[in-house]
mmCIF file of C-alpha atoms and ligand atoms in Angstrom:
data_model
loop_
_atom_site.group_PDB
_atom_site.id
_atom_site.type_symbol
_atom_site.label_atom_id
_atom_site.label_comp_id
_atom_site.label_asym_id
_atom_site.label_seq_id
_atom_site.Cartn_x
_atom_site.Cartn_y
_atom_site.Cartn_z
ATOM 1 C CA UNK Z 1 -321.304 -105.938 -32.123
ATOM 2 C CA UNK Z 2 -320.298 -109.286 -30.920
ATOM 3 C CA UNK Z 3 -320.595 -112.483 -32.898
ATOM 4 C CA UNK Z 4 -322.654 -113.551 -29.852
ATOM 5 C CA UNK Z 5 -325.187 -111.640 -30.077
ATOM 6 C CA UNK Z 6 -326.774 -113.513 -33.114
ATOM 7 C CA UNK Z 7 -327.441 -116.356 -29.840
ATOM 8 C CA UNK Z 8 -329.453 -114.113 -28.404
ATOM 9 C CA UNK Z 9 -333.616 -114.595 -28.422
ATOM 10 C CA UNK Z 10 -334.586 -111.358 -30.652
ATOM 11 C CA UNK Z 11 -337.476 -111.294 -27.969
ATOM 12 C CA UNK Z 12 -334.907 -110.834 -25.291
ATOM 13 C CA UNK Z 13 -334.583 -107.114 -26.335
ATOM 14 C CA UNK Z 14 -336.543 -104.134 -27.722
ATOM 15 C CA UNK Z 15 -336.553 -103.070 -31.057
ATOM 16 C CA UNK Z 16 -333.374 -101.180 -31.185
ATOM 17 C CA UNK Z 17 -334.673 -98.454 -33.672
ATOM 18 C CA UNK Z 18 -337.653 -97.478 -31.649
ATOM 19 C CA UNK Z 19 -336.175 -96.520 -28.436
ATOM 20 C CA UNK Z 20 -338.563 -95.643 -25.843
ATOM 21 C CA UNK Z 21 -339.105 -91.956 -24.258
ATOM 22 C CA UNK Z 22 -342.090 -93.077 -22.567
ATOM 23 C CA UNK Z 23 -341.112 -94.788 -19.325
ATOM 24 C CA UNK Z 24 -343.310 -94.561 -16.664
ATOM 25 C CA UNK Z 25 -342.231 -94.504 -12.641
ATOM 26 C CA UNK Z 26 -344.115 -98.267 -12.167
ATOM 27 C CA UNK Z 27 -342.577 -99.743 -15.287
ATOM 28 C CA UNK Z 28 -339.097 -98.505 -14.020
ATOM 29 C CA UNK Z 29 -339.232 -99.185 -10.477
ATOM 30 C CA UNK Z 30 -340.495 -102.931 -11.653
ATOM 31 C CA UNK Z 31 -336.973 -103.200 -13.226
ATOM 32 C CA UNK Z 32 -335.440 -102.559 -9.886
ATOM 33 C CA UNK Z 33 -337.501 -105.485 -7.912
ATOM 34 C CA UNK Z 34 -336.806 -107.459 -10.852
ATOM 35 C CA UNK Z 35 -334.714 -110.685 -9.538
ATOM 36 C CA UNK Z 36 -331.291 -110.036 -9.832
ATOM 37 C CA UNK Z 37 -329.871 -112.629 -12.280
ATOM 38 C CA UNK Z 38 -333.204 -111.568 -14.651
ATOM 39 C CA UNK Z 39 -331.875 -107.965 -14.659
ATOM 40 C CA UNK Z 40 -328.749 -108.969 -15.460
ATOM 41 C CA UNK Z 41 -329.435 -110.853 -18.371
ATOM 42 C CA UNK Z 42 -331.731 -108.663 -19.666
ATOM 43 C CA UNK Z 43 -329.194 -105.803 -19.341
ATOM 44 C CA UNK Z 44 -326.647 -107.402 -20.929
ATOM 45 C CA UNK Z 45 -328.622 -109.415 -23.631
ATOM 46 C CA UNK Z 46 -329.221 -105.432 -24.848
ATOM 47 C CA UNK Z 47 -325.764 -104.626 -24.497
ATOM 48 C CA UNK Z 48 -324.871 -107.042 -26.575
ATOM 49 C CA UNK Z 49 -327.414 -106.037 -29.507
ATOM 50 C CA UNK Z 50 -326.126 -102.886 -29.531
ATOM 51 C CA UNK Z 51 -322.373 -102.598 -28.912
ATOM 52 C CA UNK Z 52 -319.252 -104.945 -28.515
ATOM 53 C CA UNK Z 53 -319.733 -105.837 -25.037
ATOM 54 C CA UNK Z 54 -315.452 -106.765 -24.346
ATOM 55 C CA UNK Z 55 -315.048 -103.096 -25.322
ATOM 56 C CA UNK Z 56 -315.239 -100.316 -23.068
ATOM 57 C CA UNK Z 57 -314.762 -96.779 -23.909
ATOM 58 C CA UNK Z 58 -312.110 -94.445 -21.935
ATOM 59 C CA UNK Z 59 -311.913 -91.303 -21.252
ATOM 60 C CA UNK Z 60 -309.211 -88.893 -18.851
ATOM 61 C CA UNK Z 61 -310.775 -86.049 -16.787
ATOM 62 C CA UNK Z 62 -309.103 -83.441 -16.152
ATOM 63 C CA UNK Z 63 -309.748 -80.471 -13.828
ATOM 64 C CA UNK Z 64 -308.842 -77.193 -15.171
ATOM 65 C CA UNK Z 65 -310.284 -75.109 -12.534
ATOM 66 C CA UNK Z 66 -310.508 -76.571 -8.973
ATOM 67 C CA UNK Z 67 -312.221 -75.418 -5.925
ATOM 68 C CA UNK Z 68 -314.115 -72.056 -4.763
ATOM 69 C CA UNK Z 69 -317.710 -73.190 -6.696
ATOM 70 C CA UNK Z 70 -320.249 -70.689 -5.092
ATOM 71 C CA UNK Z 71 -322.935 -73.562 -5.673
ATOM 72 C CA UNK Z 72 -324.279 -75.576 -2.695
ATOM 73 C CA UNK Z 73 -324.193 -79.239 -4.242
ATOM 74 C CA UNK Z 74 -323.841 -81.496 -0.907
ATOM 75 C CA UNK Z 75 -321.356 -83.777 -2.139
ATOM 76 C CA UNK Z 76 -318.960 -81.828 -3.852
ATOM 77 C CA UNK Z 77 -315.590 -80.396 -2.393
ATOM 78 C CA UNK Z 78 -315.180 -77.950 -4.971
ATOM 79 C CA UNK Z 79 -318.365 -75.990 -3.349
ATOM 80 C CA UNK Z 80 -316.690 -72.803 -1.227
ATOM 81 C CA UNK Z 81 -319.453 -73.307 1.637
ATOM 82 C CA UNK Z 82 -317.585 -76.571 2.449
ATOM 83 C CA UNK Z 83 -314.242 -76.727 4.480
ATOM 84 C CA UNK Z 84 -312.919 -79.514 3.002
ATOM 85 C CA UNK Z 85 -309.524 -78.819 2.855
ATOM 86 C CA UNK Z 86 -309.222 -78.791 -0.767
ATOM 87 C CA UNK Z 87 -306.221 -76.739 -2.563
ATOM 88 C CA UNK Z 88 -308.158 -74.084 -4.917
ATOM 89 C CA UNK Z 89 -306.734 -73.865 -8.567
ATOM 90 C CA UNK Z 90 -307.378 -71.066 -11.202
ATOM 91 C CA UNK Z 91 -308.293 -71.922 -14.518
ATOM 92 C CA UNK Z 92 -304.918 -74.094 -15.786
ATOM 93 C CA UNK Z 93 -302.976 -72.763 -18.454
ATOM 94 C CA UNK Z 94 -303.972 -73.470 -22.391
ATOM 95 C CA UNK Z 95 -300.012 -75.115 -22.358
ATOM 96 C CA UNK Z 96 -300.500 -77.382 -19.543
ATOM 97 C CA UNK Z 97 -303.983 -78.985 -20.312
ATOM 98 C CA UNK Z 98 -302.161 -79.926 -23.780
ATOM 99 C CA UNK Z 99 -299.595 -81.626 -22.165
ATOM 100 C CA UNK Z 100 -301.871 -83.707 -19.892
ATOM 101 C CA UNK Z 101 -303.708 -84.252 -22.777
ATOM 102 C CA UNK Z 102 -300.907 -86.170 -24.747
ATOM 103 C CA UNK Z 103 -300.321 -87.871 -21.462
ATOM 104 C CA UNK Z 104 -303.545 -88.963 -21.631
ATOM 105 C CA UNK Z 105 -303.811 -90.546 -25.346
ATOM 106 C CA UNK Z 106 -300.389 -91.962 -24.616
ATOM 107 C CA UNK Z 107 -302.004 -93.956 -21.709
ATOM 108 C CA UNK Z 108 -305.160 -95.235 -24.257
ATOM 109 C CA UNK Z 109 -307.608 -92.244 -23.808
ATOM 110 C CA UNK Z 110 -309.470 -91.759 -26.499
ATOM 111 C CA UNK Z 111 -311.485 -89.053 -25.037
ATOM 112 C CA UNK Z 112 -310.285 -86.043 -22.990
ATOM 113 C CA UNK Z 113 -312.813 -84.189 -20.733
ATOM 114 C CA UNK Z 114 -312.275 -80.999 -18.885
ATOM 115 C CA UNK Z 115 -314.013 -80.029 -16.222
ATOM 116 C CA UNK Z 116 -314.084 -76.418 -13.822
ATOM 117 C CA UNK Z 117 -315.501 -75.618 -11.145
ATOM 118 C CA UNK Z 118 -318.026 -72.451 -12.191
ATOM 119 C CA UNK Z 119 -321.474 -72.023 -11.612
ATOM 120 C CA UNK Z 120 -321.272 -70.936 -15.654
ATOM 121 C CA UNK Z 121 -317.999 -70.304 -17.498
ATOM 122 C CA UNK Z 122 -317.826 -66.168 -17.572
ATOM 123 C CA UNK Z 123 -317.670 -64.452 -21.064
ATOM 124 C CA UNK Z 124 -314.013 -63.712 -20.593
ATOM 125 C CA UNK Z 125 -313.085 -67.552 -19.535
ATOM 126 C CA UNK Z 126 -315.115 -68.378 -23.256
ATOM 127 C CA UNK Z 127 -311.470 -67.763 -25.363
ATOM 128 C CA UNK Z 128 -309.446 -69.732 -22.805
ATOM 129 C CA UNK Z 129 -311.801 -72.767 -22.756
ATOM 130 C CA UNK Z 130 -312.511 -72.627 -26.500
ATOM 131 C CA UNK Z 131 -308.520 -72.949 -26.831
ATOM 132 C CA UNK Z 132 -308.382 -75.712 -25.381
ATOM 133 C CA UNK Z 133 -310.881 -77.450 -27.537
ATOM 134 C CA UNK Z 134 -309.524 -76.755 -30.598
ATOM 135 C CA UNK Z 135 -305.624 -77.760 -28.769
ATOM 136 C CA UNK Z 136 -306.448 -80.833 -27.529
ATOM 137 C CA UNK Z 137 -309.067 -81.920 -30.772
ATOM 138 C CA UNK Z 138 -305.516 -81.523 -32.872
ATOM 139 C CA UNK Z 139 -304.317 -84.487 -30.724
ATOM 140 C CA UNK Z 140 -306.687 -86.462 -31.915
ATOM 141 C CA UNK Z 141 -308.971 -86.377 -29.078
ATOM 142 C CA UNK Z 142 -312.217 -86.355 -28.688
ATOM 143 C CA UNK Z 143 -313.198 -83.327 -26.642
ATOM 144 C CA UNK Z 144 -315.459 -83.010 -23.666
ATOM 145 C CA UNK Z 145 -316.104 -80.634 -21.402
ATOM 146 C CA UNK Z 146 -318.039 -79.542 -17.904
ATOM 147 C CA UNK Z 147 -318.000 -76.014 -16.763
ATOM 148 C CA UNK Z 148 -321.667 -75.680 -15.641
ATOM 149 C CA UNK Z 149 -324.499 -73.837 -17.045
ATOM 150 C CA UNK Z 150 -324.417 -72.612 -20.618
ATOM 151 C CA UNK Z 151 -326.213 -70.062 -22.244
ATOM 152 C CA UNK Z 152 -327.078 -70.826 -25.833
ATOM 153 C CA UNK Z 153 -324.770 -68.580 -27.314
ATOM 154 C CA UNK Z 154 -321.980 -70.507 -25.245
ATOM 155 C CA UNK Z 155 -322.912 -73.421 -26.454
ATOM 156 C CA UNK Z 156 -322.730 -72.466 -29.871
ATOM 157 C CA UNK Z 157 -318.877 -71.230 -29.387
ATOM 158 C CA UNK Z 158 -317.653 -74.707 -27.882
ATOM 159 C CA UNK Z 159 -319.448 -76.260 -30.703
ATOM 160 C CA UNK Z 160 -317.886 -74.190 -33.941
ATOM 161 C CA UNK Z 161 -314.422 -74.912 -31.318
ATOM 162 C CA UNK Z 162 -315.066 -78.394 -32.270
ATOM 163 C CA UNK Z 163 -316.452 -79.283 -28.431
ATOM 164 C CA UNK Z 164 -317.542 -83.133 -29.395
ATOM 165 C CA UNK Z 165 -319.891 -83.864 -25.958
ATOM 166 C CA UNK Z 166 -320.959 -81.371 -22.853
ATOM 167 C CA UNK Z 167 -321.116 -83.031 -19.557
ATOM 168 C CA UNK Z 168 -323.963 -81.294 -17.308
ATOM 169 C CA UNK Z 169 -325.484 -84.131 -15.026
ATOM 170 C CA UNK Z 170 -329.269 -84.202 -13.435
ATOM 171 C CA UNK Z 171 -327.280 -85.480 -10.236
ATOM 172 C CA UNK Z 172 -330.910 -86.563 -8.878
ATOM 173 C CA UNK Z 173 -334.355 -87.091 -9.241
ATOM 174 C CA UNK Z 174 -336.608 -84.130 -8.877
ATOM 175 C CA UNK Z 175 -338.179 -84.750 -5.937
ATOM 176 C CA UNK Z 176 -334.794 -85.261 -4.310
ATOM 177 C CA UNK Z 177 -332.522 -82.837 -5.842
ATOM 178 C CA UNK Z 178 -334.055 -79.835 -3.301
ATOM 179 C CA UNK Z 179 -332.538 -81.825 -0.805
ATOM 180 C CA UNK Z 180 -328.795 -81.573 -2.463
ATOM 181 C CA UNK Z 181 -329.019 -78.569 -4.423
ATOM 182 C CA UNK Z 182 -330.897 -75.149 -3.755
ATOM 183 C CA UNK Z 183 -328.264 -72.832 -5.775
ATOM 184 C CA UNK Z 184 -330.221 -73.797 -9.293
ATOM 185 C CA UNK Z 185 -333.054 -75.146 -10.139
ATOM 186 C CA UNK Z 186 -334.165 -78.591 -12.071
ATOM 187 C CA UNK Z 187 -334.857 -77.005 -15.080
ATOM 188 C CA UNK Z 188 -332.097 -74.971 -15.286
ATOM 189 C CA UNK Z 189 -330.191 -78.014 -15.555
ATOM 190 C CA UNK Z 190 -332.732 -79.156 -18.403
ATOM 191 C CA UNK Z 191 -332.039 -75.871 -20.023
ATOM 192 C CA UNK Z 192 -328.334 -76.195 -20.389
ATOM 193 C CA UNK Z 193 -328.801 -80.047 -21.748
ATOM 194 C CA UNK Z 194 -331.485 -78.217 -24.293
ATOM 195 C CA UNK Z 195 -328.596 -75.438 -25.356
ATOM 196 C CA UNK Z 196 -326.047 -78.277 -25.490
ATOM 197 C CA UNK Z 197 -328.763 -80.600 -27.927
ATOM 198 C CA UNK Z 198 -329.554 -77.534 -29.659
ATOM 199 C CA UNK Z 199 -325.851 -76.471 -31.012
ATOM 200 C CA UNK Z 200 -325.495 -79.553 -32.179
ATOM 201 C CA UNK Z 201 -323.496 -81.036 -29.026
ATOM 202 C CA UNK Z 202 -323.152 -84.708 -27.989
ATOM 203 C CA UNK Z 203 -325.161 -84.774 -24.514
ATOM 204 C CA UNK Z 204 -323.183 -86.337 -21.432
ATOM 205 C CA UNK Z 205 -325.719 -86.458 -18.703
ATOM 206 C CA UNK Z 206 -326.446 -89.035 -15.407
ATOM 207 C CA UNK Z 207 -326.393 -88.812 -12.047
ATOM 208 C CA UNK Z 208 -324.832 -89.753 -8.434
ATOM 209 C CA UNK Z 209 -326.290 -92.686 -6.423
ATOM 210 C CA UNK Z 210 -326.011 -93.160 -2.795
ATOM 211 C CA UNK Z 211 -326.972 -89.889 -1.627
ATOM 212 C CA UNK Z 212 -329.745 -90.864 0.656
ATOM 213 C CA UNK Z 213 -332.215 -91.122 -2.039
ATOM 214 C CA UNK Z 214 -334.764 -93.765 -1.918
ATOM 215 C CA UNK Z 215 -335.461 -96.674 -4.992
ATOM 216 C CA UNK Z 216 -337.867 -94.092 -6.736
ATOM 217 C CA UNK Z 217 -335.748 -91.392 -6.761
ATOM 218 C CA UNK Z 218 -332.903 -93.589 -8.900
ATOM 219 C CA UNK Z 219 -335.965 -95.092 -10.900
ATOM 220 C CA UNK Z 220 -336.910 -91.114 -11.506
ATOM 221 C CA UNK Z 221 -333.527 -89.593 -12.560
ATOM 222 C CA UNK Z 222 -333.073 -92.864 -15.445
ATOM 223 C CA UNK Z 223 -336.904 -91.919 -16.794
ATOM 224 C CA UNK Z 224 -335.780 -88.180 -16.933
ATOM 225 C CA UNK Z 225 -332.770 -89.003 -18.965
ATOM 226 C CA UNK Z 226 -334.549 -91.896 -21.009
ATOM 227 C CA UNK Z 227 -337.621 -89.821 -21.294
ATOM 228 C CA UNK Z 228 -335.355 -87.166 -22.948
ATOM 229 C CA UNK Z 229 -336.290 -86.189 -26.134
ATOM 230 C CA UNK Z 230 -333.119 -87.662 -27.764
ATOM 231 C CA UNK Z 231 -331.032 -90.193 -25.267
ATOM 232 C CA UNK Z 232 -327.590 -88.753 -23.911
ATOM 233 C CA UNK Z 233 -324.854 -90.307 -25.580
ATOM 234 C CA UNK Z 234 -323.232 -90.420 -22.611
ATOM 235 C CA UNK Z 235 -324.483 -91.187 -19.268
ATOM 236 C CA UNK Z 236 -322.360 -91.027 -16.289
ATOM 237 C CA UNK Z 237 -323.793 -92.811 -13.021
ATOM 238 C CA UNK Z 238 -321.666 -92.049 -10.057
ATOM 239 C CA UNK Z 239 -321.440 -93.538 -6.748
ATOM 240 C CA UNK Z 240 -321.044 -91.151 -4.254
ATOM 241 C CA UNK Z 241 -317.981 -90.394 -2.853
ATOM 242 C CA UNK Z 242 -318.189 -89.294 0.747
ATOM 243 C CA UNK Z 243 -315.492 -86.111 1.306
ATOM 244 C CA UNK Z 244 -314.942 -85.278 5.152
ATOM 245 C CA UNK Z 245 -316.422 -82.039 5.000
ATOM 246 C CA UNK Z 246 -318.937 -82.245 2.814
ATOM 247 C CA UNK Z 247 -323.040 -82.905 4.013
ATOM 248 C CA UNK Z 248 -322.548 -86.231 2.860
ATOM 249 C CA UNK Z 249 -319.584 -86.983 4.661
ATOM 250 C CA UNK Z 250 -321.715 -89.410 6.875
ATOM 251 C CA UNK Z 251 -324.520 -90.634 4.592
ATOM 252 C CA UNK Z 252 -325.587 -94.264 4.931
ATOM 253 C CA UNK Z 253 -323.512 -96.336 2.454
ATOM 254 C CA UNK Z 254 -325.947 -97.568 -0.790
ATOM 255 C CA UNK Z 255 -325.690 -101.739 -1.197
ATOM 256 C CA UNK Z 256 -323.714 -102.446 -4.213
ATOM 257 C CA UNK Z 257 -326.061 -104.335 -5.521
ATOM 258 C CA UNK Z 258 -328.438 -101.511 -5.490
ATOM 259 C CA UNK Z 259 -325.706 -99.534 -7.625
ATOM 260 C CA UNK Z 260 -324.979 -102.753 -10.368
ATOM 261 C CA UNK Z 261 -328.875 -102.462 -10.443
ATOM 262 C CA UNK Z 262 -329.277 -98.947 -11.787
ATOM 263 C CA UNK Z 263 -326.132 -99.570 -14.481
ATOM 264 C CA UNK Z 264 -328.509 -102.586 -15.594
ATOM 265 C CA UNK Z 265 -331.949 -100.542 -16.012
ATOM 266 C CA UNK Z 266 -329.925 -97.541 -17.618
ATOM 267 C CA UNK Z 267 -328.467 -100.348 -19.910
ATOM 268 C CA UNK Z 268 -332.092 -101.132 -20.565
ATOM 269 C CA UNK Z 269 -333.878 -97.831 -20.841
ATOM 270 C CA UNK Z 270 -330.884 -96.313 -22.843
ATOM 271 C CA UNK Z 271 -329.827 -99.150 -25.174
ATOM 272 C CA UNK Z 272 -327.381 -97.119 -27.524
ATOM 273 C CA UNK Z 273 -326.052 -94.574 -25.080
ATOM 274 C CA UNK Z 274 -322.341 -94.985 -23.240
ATOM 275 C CA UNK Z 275 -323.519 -96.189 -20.122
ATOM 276 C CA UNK Z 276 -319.940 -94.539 -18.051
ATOM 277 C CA UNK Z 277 -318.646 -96.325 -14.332
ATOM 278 C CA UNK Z 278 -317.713 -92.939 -13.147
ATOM 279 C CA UNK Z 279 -317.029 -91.377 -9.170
ATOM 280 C CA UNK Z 280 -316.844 -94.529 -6.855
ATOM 281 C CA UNK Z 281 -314.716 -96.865 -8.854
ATOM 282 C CA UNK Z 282 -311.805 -96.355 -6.042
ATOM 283 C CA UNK Z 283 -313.878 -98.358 -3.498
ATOM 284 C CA UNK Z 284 -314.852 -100.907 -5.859
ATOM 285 C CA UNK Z 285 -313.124 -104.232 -6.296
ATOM 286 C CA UNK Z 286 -312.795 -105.881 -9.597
ATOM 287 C CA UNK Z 287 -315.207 -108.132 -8.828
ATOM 288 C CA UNK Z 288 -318.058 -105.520 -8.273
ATOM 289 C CA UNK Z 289 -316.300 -103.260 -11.537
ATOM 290 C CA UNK Z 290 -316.854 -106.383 -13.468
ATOM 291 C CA UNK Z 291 -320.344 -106.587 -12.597
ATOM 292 C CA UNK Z 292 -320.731 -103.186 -13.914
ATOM 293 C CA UNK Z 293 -319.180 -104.343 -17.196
ATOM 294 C CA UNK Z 294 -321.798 -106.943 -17.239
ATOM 295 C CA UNK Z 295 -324.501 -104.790 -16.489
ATOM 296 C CA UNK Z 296 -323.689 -102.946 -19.387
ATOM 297 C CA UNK Z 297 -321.264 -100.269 -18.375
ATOM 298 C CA UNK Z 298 -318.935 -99.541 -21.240
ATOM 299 C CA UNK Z 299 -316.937 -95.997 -19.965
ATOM 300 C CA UNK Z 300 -314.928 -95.241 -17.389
ATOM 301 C CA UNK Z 301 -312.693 -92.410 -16.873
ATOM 302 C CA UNK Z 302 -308.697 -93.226 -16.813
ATOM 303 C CA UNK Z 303 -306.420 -91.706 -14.039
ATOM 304 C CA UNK Z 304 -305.833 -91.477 -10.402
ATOM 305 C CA UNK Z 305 -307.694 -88.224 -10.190
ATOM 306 C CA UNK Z 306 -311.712 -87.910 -10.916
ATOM 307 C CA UNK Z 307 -311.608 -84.157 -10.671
ATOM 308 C CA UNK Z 308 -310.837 -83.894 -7.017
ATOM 309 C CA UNK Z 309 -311.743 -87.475 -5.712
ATOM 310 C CA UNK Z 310 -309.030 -90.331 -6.390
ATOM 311 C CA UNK Z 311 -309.711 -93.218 -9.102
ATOM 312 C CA UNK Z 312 -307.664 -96.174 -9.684
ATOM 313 C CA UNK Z 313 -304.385 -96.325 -11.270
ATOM 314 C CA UNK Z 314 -304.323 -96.332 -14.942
ATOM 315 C CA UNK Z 315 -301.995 -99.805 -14.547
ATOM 316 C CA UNK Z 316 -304.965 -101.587 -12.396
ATOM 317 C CA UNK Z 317 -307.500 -100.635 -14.864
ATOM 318 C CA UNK Z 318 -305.164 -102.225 -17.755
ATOM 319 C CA UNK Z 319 -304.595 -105.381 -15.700
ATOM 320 C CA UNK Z 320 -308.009 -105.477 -14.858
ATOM 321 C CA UNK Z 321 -308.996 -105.211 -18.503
ATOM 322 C CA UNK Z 322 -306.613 -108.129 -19.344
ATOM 323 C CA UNK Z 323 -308.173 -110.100 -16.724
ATOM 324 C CA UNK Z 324 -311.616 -109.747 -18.563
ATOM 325 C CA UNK Z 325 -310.930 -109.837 -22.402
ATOM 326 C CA UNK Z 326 -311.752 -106.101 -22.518
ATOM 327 C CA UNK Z 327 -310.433 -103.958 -25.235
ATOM 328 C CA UNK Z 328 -307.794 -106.507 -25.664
ATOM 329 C CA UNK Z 329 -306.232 -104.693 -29.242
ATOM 330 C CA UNK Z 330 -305.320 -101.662 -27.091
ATOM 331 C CA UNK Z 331 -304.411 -103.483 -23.452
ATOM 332 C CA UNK Z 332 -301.796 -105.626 -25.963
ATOM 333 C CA UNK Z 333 -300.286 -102.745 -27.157
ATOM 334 C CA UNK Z 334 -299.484 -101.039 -23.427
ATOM 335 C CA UNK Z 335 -299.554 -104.121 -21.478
ATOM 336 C CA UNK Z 336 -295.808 -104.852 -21.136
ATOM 337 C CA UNK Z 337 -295.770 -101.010 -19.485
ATOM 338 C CA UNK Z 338 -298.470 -102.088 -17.219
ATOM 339 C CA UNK Z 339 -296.964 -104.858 -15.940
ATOM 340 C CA UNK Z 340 -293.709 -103.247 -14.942
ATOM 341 C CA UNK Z 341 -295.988 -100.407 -13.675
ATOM 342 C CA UNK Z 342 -297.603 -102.763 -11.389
ATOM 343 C CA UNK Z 343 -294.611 -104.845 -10.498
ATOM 344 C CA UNK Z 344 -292.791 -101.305 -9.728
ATOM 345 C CA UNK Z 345 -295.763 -100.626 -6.976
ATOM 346 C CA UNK Z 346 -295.821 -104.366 -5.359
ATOM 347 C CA UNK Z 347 -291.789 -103.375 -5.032
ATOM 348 C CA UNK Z 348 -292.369 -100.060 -4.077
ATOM 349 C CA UNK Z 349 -295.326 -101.063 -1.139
ATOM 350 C CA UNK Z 350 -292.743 -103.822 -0.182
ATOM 351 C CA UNK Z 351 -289.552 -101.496 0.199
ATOM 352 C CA UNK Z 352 -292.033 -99.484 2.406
ATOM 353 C CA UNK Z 353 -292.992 -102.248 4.654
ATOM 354 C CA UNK Z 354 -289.643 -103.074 5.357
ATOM 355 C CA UNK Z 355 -289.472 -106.482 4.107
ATOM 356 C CA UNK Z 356 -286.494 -106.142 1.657
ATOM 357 C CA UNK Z 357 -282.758 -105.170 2.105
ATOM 358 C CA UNK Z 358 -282.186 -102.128 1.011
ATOM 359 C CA UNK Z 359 -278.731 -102.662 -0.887
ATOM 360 C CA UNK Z 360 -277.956 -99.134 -1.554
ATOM 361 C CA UNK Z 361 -277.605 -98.391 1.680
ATOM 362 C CA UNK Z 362 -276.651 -101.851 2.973
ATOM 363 C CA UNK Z 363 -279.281 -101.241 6.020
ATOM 364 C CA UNK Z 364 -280.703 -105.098 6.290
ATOM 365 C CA UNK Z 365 -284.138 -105.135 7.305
ATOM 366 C CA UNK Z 366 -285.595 -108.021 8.718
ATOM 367 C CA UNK Z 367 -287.252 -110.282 6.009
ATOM 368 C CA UNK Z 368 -291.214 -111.724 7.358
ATOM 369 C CA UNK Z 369 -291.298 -115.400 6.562
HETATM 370 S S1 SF4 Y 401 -320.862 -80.081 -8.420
HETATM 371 FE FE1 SF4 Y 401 -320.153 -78.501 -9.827
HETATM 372 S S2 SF4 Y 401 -321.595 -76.837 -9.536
HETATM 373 FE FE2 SF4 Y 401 -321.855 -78.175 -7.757
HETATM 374 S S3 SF4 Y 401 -320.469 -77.304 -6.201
HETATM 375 FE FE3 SF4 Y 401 -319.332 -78.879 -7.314
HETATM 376 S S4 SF4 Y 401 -318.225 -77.788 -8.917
HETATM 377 FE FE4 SF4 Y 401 -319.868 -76.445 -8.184
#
């Protein structure tokens, strides 16, 4: 908590140990036509009650299965009915996702998630994926993963693995989700977050904005996650990331305020969960990421990959970081490697523009003024 949240009004906020499952469609879509500076300070006045708000929790993804998904879901280029270009990958080898795990700690993760492409993980994928748990939780790590739908029993083995948090989003509101999904229903999704609850999981679950959906439908998919009968911990919104290919490839673009917006009412309805910036961060600048923070984000996911769709660099998240006073015991530590990361790439994009003679090779190249 930060020493500045003793300034804030207690009325500002709700009482933080009677967290609310009973949000109703009016009460949440009068959040969104709140004015925006009132949203904003209400979101972040509850940020601030409940966790540091200059820290922000990171996590790697990794994908240890790419590709070939026999589901239909509109936006993804893992989905086999979608020519998309994308190189398939079988399920990655117990070796190799430890050694992009250490990568990943070394660069400040603290959590490393894995996610495949399945509609459900097979019983003879269960060893495999229940390896890699208990590999990368000797690191250090916390552990999450994302391999679909889970059966109770399944759920049960990635626990007693040591699986610390399941990632299985709602994507959608129900009314919408027919439109983006017809290869499983709703409640099937509800019934894997119920098997993941049940063994004793952490629950990572949110949803993708900027599909076409209208106000209500974002207002819907925060009350079905708030109206949960215990909170995710984690609660990825995504902006959606249009992949040539894909149904979505021409979808109308969502306002960014509209997306800084839902991050501030999921602060709200969800006051102790991990609000995570996930899918979308690419096209944001630091302006708009900051925003987020503001809002109340406090994840994002580290690396130049998101699964299949790019992210920024892990150097442009540490500078941005620096810029903002965010986790500034960890961005101290790394930040010498950062800069020479990012001074590397300015040289790099410069050698490529031609601007610099080259003196290995003696070739001068004119120099722009
Ligand atoms: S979102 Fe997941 S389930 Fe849907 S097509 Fe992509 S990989 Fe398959």
């Amino acid at each position: 908590m930060s020493s500045n949240s003793s300034s804030l009004s207690a009325s500002s906020a709700p009482n933080q140990a009677n967290i609310r499952h009973d949000w109703t469609i009016a009460e949440v879509n009068a959040l969104f036509e709140q004015p925006f500076n009132d949203l904003m300070f209400q979101a972040q006045s509850i940020h601030r009650q409940n966790f540091d708000p200059n820290q922000v929790q990171v996590s790697t993804l990794l994908s240890i299965k790419t590709g070939a998904c026999p589901e239909d879901c509109k936006y993804c280029p893992q989905s086999a009915r979608y020519d998309t270009g994308l190189e398939k990958e079988r399920l990655m080898e117990v070796e190799k996702v430890i050694q992009r795990a250490k990568e990943a700690k070394q660069a400040g993760s603290t959590r490393f998630c894995m996610g495949a492409a399945w509609r459900n993980p097979r019983d003879r994928d269960m060893p495999y994926v229940t390896e890699m748990v208990k590999e990368v939780k000797k690191l250090g790590l916390e552990t999450c993963m994302t391999l679909g739908m889970l059966s109770r029993d399944q759920a049960v083995a990635l626990k007693q693995a040591g699986l610390d948090y399941y990632n299985h989003n709602l994507d959608t509101s129900p009314e919408f989700y027919g439109d983006i999904i017809t290869t499983r229903t709703y409640q099937d999704r509800l019934d894997t977050l119920d098997n993941v609850r049940n063994s004793g999981m952490n629950v990572c679950s949110g949803g993708i904005v900027g599909m076409g959906e209208t106000t209500s439908d974002r207002s819907s998919l925060l009350m079905q996650l708030a109206n949960l009968e215990h909170q995710p911990e984690s609660v990825p919104i995504n902006m959606l990331v249009k992949v040539k290919g894909t149904p979505m490839e021409n979808v109308d673009d969502l306002d960014y305020f509209e997306f800084i917006r839902t991050i501030a009412i999921a602060r709200i309805m969800m006051p102790k969960s991990y609000v995570r910036l996930s899918a979308g961060r690419e096209a944001m600048n630091e302006q708009m990421q900051a925003m987020c923070f503001l809002a109340g984000a406090n994840s994002i996911f580290y690396g130049c990959k998101l699964l299949t769709t790019s992210n920024p660099e892990t150097h442009e998240d540490v500078m941005l970081f620096k810029k903002l006073g965010i986790n500034s015991a960890q961005t101290k530590a790394y930040s010498d490697e950062a800069h020479e990361a990012a001074l590397l790439e300015e040289i790099d994009d410069k050698a490529n523009e031609n601007l610099f003679y080259d003196a290995a090779t003696k070739q001068a190249e004119p120099v722009s003024s």
